[in-house]
mmCIF file of N, CA and C and ligand atoms in Angstrom:
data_model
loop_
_atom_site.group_PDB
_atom_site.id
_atom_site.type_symbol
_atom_site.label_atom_id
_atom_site.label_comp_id
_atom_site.label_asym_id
_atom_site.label_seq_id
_atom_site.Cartn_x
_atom_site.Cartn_y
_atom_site.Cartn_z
ATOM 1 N N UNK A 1 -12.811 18.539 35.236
ATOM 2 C CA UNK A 1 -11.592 17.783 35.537
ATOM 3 C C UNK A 1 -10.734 17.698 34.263
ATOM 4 N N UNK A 2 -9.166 18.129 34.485
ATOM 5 C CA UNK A 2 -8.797 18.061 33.519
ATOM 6 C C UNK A 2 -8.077 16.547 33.159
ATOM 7 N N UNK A 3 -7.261 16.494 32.020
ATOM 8 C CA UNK A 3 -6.822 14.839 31.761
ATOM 9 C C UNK A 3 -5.418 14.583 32.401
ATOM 10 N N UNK A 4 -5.075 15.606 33.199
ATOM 11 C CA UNK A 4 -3.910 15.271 34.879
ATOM 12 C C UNK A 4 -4.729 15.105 35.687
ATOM 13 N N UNK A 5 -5.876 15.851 36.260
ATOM 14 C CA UNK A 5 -6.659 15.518 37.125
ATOM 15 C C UNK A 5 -7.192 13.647 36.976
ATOM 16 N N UNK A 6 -7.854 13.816 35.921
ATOM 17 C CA UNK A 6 -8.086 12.797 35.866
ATOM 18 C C UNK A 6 -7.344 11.429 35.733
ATOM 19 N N UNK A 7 -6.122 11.339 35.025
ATOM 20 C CA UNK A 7 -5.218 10.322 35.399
ATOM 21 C C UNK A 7 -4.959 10.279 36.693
ATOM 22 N N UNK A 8 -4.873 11.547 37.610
ATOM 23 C CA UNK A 8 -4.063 11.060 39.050
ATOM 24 C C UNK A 8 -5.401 9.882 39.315
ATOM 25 N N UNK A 9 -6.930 10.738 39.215
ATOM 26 C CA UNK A 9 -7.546 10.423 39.672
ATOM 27 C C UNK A 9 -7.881 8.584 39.378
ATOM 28 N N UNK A 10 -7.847 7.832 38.444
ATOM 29 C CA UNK A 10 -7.520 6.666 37.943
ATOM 30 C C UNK A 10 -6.796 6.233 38.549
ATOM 31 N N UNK A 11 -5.340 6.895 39.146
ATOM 32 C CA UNK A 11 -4.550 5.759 39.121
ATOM 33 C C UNK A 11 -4.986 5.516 40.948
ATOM 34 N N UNK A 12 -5.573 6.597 41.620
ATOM 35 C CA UNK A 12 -5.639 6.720 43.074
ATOM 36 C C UNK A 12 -7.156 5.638 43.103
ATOM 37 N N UNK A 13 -7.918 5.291 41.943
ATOM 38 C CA UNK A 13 -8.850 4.540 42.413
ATOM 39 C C UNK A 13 -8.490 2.686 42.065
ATOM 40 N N UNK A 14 -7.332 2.864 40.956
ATOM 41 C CA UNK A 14 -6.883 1.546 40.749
ATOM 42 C C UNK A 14 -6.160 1.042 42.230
ATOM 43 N N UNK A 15 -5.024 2.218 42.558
ATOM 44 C CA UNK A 15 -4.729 1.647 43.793
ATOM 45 C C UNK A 15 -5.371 1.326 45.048
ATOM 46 N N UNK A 16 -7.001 1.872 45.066
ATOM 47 C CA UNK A 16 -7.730 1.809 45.990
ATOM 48 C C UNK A 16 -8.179 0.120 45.707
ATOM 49 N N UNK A 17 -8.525 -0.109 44.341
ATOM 50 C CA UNK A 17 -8.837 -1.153 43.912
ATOM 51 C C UNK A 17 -8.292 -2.752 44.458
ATOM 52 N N UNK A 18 -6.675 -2.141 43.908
ATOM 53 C CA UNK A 18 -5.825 -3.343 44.567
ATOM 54 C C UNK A 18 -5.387 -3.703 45.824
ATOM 55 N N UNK A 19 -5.919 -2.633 46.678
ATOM 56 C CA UNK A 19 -5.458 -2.641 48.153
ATOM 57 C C UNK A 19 -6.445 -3.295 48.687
ATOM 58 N N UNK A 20 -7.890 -3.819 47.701
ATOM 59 C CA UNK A 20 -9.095 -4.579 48.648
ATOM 60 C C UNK A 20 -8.530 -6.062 48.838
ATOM 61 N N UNK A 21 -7.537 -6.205 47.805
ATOM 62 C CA UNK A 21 -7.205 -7.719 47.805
ATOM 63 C C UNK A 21 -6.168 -8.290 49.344
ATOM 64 N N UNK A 22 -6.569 -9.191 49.616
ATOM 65 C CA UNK A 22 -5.199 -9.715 50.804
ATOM 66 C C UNK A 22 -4.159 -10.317 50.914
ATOM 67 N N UNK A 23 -3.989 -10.589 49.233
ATOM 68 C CA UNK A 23 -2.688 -11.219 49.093
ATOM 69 C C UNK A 23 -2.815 -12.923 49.599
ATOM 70 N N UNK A 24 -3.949 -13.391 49.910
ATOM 71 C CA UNK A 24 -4.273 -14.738 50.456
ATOM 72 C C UNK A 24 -3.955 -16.138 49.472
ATOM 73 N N UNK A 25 -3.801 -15.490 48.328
ATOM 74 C CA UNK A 25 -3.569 -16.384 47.161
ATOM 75 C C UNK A 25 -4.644 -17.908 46.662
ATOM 76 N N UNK A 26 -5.773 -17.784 47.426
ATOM 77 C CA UNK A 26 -6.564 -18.340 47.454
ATOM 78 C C UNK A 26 -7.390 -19.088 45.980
ATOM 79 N N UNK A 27 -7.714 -17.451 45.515
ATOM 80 C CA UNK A 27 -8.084 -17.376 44.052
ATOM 81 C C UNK A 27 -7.191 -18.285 43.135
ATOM 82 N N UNK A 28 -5.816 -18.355 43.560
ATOM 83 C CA UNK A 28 -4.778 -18.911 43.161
ATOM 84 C C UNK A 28 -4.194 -20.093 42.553
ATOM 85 N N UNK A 29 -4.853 -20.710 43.551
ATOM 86 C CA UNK A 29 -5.302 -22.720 43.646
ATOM 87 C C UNK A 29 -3.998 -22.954 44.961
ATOM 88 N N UNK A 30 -3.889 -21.993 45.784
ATOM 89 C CA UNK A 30 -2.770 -21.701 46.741
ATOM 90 C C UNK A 30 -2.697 -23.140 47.701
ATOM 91 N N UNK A 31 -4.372 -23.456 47.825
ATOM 92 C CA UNK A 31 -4.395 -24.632 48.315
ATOM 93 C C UNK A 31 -4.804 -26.196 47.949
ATOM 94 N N UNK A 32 -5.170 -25.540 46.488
ATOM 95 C CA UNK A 32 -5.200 -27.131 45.772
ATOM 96 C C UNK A 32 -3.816 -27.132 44.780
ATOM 97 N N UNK A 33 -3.808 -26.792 43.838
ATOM 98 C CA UNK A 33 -2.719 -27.130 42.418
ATOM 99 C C UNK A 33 -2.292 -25.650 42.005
ATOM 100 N N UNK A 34 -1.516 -24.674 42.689
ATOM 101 C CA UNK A 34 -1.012 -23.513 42.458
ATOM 102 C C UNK A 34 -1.101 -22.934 41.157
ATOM 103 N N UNK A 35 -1.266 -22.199 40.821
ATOM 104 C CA UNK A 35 -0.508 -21.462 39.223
ATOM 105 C C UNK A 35 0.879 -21.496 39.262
ATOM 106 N N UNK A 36 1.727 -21.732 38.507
ATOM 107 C CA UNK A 36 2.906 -21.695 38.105
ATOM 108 C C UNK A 36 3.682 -20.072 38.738
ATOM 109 N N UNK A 37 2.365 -18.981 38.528
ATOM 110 C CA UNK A 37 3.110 -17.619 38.972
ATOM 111 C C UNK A 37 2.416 -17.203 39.871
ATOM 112 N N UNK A 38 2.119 -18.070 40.713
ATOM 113 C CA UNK A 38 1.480 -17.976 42.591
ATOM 114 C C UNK A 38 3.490 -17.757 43.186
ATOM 115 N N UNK A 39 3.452 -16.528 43.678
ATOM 116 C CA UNK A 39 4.434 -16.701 44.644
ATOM 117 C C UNK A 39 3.997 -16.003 45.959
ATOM 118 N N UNK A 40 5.037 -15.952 46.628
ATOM 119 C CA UNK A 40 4.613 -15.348 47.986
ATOM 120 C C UNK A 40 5.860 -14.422 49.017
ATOM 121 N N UNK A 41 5.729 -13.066 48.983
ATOM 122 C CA UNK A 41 6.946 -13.015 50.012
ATOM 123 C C UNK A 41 7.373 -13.174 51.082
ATOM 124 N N UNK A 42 8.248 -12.497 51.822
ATOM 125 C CA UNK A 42 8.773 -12.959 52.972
ATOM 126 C C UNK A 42 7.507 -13.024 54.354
ATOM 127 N N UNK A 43 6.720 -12.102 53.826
ATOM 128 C CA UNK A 43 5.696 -12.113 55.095
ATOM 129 C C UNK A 43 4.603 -12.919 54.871
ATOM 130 N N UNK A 44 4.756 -13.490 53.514
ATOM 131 C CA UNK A 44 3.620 -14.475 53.364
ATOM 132 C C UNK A 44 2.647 -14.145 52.947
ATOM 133 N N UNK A 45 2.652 -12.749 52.307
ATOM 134 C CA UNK A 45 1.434 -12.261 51.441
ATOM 135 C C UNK A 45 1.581 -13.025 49.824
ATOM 136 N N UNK A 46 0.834 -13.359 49.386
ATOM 137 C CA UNK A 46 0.835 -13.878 47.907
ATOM 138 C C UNK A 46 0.937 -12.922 46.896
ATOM 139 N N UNK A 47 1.751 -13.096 45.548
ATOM 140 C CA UNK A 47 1.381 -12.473 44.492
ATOM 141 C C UNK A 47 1.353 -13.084 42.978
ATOM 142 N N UNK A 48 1.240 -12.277 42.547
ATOM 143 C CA UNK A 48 1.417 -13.258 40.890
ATOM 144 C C UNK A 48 2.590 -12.568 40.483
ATOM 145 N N UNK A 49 3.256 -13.211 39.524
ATOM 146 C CA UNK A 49 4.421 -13.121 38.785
ATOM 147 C C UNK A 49 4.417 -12.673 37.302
ATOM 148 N N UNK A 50 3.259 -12.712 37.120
ATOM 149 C CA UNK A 50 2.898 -12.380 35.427
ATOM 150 C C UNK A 50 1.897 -11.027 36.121
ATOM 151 N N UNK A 51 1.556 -10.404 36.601
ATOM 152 C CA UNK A 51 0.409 -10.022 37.147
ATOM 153 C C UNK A 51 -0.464 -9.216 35.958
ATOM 154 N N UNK A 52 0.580 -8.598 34.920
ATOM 155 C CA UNK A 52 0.107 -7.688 33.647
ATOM 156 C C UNK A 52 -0.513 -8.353 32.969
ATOM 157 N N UNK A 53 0.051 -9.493 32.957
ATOM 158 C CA UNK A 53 -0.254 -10.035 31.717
ATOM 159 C C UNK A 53 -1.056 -11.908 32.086
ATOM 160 N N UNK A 54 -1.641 -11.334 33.398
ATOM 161 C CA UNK A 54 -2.233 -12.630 33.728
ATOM 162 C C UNK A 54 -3.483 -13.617 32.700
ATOM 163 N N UNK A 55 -4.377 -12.321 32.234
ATOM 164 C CA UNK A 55 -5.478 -13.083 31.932
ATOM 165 C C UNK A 55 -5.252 -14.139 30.345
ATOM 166 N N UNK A 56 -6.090 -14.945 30.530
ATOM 167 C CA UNK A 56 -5.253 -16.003 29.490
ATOM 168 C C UNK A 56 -4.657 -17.262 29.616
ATOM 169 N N UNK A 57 -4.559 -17.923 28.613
ATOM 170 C CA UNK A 57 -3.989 -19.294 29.711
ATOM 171 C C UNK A 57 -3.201 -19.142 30.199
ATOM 172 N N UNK A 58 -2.758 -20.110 31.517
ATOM 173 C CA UNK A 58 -1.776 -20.048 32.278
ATOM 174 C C UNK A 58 -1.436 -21.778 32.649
ATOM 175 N N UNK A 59 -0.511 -21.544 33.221
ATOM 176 C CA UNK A 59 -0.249 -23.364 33.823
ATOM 177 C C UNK A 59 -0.255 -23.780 35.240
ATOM 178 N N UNK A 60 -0.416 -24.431 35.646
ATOM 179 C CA UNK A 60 0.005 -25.076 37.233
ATOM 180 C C UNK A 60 0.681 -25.647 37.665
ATOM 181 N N UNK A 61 1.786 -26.018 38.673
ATOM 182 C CA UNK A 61 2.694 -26.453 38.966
ATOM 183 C C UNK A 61 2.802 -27.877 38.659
ATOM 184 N N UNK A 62 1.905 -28.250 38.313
ATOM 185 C CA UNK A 62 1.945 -29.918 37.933
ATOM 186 C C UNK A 62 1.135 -29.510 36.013
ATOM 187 N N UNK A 63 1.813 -28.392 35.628
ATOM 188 C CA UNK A 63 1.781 -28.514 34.367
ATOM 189 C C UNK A 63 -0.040 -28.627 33.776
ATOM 190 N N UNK A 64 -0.945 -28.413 34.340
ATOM 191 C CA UNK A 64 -1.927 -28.470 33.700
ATOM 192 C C UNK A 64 -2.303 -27.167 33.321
ATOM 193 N N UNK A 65 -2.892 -26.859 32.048
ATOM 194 C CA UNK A 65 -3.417 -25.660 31.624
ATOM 195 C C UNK A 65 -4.874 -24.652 32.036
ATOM 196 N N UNK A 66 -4.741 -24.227 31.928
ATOM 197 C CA UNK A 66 -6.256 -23.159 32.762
ATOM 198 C C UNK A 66 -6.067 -21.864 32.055
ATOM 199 N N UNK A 67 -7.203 -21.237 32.312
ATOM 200 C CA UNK A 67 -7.543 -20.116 31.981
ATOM 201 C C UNK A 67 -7.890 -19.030 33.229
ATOM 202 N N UNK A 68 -6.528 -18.301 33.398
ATOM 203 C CA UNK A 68 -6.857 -16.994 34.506
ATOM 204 C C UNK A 68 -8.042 -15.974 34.013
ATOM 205 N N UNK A 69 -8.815 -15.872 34.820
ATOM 206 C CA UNK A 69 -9.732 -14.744 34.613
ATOM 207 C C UNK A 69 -9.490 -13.675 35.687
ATOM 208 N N UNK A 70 -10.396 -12.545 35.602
ATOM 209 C CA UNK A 70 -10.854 -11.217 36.712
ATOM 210 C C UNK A 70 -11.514 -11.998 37.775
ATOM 211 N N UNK A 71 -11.063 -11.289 38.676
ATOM 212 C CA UNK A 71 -11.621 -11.715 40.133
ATOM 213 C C UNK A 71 -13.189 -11.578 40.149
ATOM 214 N N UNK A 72 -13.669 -10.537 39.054
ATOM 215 C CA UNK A 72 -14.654 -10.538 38.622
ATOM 216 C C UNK A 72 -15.667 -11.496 38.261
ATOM 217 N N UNK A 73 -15.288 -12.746 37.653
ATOM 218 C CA UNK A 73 -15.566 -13.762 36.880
ATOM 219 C C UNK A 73 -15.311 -14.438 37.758
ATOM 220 N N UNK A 74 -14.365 -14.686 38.812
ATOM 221 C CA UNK A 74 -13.870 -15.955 39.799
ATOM 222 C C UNK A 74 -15.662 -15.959 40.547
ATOM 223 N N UNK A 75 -15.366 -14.637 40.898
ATOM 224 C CA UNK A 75 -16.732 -14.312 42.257
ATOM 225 C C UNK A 75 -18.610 -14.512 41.615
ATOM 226 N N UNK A 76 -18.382 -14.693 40.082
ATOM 227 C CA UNK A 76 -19.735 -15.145 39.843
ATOM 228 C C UNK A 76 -19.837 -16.509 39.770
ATOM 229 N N UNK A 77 -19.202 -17.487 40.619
ATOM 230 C CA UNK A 77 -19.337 -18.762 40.283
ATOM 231 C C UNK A 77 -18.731 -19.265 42.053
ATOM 232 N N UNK A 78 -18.366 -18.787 42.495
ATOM 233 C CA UNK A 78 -17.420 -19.351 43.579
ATOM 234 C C UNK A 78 -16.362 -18.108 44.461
ATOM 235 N N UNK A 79 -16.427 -18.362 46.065
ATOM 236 C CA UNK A 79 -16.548 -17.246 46.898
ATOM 237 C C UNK A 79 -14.677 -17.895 46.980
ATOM 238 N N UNK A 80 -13.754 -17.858 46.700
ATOM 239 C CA UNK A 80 -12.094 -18.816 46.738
ATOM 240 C C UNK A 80 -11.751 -18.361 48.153
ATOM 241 N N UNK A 81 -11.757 -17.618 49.297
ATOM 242 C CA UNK A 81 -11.602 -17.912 50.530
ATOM 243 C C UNK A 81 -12.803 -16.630 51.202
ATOM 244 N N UNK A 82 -13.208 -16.435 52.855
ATOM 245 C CA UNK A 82 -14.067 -16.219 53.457
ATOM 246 C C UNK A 82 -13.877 -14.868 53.125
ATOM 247 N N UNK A 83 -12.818 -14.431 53.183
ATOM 248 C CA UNK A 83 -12.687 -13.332 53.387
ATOM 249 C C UNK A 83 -11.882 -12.447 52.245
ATOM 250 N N UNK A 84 -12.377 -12.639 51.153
ATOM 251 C CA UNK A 84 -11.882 -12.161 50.120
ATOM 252 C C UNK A 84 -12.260 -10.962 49.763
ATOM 253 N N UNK A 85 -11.516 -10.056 49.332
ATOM 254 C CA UNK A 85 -11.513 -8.624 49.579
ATOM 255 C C UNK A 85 -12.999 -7.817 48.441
ATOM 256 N N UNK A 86 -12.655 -8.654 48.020
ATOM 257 C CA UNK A 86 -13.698 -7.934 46.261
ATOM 258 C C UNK A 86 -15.200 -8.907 46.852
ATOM 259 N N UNK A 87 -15.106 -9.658 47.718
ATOM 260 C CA UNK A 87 -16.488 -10.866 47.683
ATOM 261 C C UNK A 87 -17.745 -9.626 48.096
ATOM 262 N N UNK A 88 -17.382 -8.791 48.884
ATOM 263 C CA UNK A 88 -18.220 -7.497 49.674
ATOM 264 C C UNK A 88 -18.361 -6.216 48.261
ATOM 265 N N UNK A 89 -17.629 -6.324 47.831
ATOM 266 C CA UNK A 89 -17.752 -5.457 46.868
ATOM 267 C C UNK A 89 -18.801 -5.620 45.746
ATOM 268 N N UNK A 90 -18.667 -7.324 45.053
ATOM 269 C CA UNK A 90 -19.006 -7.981 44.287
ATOM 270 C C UNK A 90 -20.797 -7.590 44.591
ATOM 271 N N UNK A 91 -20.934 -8.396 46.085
ATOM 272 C CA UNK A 91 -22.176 -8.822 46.208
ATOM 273 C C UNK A 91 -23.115 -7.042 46.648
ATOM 274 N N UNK A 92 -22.423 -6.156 46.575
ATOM 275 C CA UNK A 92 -23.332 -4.894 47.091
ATOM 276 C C UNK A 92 -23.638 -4.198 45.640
ATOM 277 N N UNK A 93 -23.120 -4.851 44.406
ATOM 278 C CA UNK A 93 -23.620 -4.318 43.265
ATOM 279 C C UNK A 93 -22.608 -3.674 42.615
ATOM 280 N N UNK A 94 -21.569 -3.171 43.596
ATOM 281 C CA UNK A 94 -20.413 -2.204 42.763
ATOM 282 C C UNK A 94 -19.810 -2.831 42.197
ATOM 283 N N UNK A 95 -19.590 -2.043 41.321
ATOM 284 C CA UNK A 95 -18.699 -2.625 40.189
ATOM 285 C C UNK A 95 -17.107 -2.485 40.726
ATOM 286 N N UNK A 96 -16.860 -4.014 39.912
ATOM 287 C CA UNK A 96 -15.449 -4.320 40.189
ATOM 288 C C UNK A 96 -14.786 -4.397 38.871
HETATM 289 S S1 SF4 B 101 -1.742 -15.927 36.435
HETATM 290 FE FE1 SF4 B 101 -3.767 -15.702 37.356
HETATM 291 S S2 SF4 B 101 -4.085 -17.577 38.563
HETATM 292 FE FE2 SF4 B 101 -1.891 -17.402 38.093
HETATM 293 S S3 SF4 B 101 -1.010 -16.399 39.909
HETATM 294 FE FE3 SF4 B 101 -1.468 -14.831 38.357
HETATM 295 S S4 SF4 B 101 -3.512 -14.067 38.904
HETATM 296 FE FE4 SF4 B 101 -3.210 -16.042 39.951
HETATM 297 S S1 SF4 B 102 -9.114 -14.673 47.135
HETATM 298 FE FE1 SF4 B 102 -9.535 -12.484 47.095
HETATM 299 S S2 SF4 B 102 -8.304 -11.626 48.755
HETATM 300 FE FE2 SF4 B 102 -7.450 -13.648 48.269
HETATM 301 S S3 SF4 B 102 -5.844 -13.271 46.746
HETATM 302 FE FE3 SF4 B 102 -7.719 -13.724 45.632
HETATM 303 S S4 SF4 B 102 -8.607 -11.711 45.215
HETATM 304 FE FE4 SF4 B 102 -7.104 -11.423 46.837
#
């Protein structure tokens, strides 16, 4: 594989990556104390607003500070809604 092959190939598994998520905003605090860059569009899928540059502190709409992590790190401590896209992924061993 060469290093075009292989970038397409990266970027076709990142996007495979991000397409497990549902946009539920859950992870979010969507239904307790939001992140500050929890938004949502017209159809009501959720996203983040910083999304590059999420990990790190962040704030919440009532101004309290936190620390965003990888969905990675969310899912070794706590499942944030039923049907969360990475929770199946997480628990069969693959790496996320
Ligand atoms: S910064 Fe983190 S917690 Fe805040 S909306 Fe983005 S991904 Fe979610
Ligand atoms: S809880 Fe899971 S499915 Fe919902 S927004 Fe967070 S990562 Fe995506």
């Amino acid at each position: 594989m060469d290093d075009i092959e292989y970038s397409k190939k990266q970027e076709k598994d990142e996007a495979a990556f991000e397409a497990l998520c549902k946009r539920c905003g859950a992870c979010c605090g969507r239904d307790d104390e939001p992140c500050s860059n929890l938004a949502a569009d017209s159809g009501g899928n959720y996203y983040c607003k910083a999304y590059d540059a999420r990990i790190g502190p962040q704030t919440t709409i009532n101004g309290c500070v936190f620390t965003c992590v990888s969905i990675r790190e969310v899912l070794k401590y706590s499942l944030p809604c039923p049907g969360c896209g990475y929770a199946l992924e997480y628990d069969s061993g693959r790496c996320i």
